[in-house]
Rosetta silent file (secondary structure, phi, psi, omega in degrees, C-alpha in Angstrom):
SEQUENCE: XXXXXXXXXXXXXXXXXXXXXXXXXXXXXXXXXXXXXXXXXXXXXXXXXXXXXXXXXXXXXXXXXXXXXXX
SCORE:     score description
SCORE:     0.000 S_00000001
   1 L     0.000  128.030 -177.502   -7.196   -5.969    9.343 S_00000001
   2 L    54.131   34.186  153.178   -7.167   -8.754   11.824 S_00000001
   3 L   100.127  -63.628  175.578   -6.319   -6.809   14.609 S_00000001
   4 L   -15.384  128.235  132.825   -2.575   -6.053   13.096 S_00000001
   5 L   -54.962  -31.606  172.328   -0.955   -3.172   13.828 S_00000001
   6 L   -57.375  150.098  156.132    1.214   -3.846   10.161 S_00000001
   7 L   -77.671  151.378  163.655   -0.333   -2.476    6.982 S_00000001
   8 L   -73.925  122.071 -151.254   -1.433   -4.996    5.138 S_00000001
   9 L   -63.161  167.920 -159.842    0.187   -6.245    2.774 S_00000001
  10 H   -54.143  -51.898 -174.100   -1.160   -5.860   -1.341 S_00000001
  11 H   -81.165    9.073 -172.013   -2.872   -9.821   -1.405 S_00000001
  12 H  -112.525    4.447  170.170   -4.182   -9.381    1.720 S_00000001
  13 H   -93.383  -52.473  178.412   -6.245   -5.930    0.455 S_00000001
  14 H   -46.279  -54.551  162.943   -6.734   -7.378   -2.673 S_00000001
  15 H   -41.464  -47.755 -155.374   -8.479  -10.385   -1.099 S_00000001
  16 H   -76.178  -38.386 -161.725  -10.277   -8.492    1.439 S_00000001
  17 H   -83.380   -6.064  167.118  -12.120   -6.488   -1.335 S_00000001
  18 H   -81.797  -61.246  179.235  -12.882   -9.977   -3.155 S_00000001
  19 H   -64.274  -14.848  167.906  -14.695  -11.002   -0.352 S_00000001
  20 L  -107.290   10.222 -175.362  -16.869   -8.104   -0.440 S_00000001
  21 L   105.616   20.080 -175.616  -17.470   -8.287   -4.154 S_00000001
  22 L  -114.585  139.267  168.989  -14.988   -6.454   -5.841 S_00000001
  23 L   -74.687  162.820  167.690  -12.929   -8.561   -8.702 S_00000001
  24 H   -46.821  -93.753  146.192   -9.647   -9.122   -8.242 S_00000001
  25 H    -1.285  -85.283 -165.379   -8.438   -7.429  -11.240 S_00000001
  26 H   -55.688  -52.690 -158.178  -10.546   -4.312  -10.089 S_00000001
  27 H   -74.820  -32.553 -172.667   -9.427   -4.667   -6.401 S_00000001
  28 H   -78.632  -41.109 -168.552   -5.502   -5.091   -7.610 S_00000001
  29 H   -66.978  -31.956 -177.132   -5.694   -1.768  -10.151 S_00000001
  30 H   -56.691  -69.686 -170.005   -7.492    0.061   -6.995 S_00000001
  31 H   -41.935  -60.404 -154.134   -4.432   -0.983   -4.539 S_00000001
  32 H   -72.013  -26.631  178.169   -1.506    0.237   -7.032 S_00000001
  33 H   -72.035  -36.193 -163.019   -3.184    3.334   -7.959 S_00000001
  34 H   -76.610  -23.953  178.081   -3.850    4.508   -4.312 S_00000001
  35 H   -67.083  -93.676 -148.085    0.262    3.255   -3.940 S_00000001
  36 H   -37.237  -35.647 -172.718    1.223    5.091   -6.703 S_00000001
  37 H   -91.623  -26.074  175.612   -0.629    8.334   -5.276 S_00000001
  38 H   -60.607  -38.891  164.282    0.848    8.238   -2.081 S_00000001
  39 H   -74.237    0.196  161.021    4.082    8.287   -3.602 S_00000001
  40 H   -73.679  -56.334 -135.118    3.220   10.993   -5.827 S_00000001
  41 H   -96.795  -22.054  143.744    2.177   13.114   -3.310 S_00000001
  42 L   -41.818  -35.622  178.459    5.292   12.291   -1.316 S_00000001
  43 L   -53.454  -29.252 -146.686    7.074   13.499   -4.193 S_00000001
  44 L  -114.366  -21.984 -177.433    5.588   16.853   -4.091 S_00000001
  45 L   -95.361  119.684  178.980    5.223   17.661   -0.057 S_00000001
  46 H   -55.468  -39.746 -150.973    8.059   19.728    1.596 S_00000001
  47 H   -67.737  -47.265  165.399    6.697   19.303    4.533 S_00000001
  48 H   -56.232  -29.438  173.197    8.034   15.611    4.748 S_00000001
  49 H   -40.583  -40.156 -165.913   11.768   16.558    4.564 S_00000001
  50 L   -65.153  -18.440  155.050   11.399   18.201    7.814 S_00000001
  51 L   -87.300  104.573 -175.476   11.557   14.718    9.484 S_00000001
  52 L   -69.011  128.384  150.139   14.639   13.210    8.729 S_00000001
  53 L   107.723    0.097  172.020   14.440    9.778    6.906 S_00000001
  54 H   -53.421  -46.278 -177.001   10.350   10.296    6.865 S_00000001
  55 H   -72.081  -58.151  176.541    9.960   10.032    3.102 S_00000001
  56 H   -32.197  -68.416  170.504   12.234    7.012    2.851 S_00000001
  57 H    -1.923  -63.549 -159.268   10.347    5.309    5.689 S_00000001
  58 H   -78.650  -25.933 -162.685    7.187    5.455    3.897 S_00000001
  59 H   -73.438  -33.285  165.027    8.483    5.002    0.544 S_00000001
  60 H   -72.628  -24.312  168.379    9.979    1.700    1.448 S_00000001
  61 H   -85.488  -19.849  166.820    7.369    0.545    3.331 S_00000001
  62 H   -77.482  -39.463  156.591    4.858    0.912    0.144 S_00000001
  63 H   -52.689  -45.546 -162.615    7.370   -0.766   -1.819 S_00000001
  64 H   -62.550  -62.674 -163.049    7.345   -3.887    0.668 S_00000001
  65 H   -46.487  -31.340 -139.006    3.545   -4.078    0.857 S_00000001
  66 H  -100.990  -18.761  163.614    3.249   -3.184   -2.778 S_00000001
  67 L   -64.412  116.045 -173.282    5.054   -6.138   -3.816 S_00000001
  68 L   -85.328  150.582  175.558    3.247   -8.860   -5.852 S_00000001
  69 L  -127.745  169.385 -169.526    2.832  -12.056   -5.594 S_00000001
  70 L   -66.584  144.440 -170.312    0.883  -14.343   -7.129 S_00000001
  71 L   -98.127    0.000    0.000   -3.158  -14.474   -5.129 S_00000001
């Protein structure tokens, strides 16, 4: 989005999916479930271990993005 190498952070997906017609609401339940499965499926894959400090990595960076703030 915009060029950025960064993920984008939670209001700035929620937003983008506003602008294309999706409610808010809709577009915010969308974001945290798609969070929520990537950290499931971290939970569950061996295969990340094998990189040390991989699973943190990610899991902390979907916490930052994943934080809300007010839109």
């Amino acid at each position: 989005m915009r060029k950025s190498k960064a993920f984008p952070m939670r209001r700035d997906l929620i937003e983008f999916a506003f602008e294309v017609g999706v409610s808010r609401s809709i577009a915010g339940d969308t974001v945290d479930s798609m969070a929520q499965g990537i950290l499931d499926c971290l939970a569950s894959l061996d295969e990340v271990n094998a990189m040390q400090g991989l699973r943190e990595s990610i899991e902390r960076h979907v916490g930052s993005v994943m934080e809300k703030r007010s839109i």
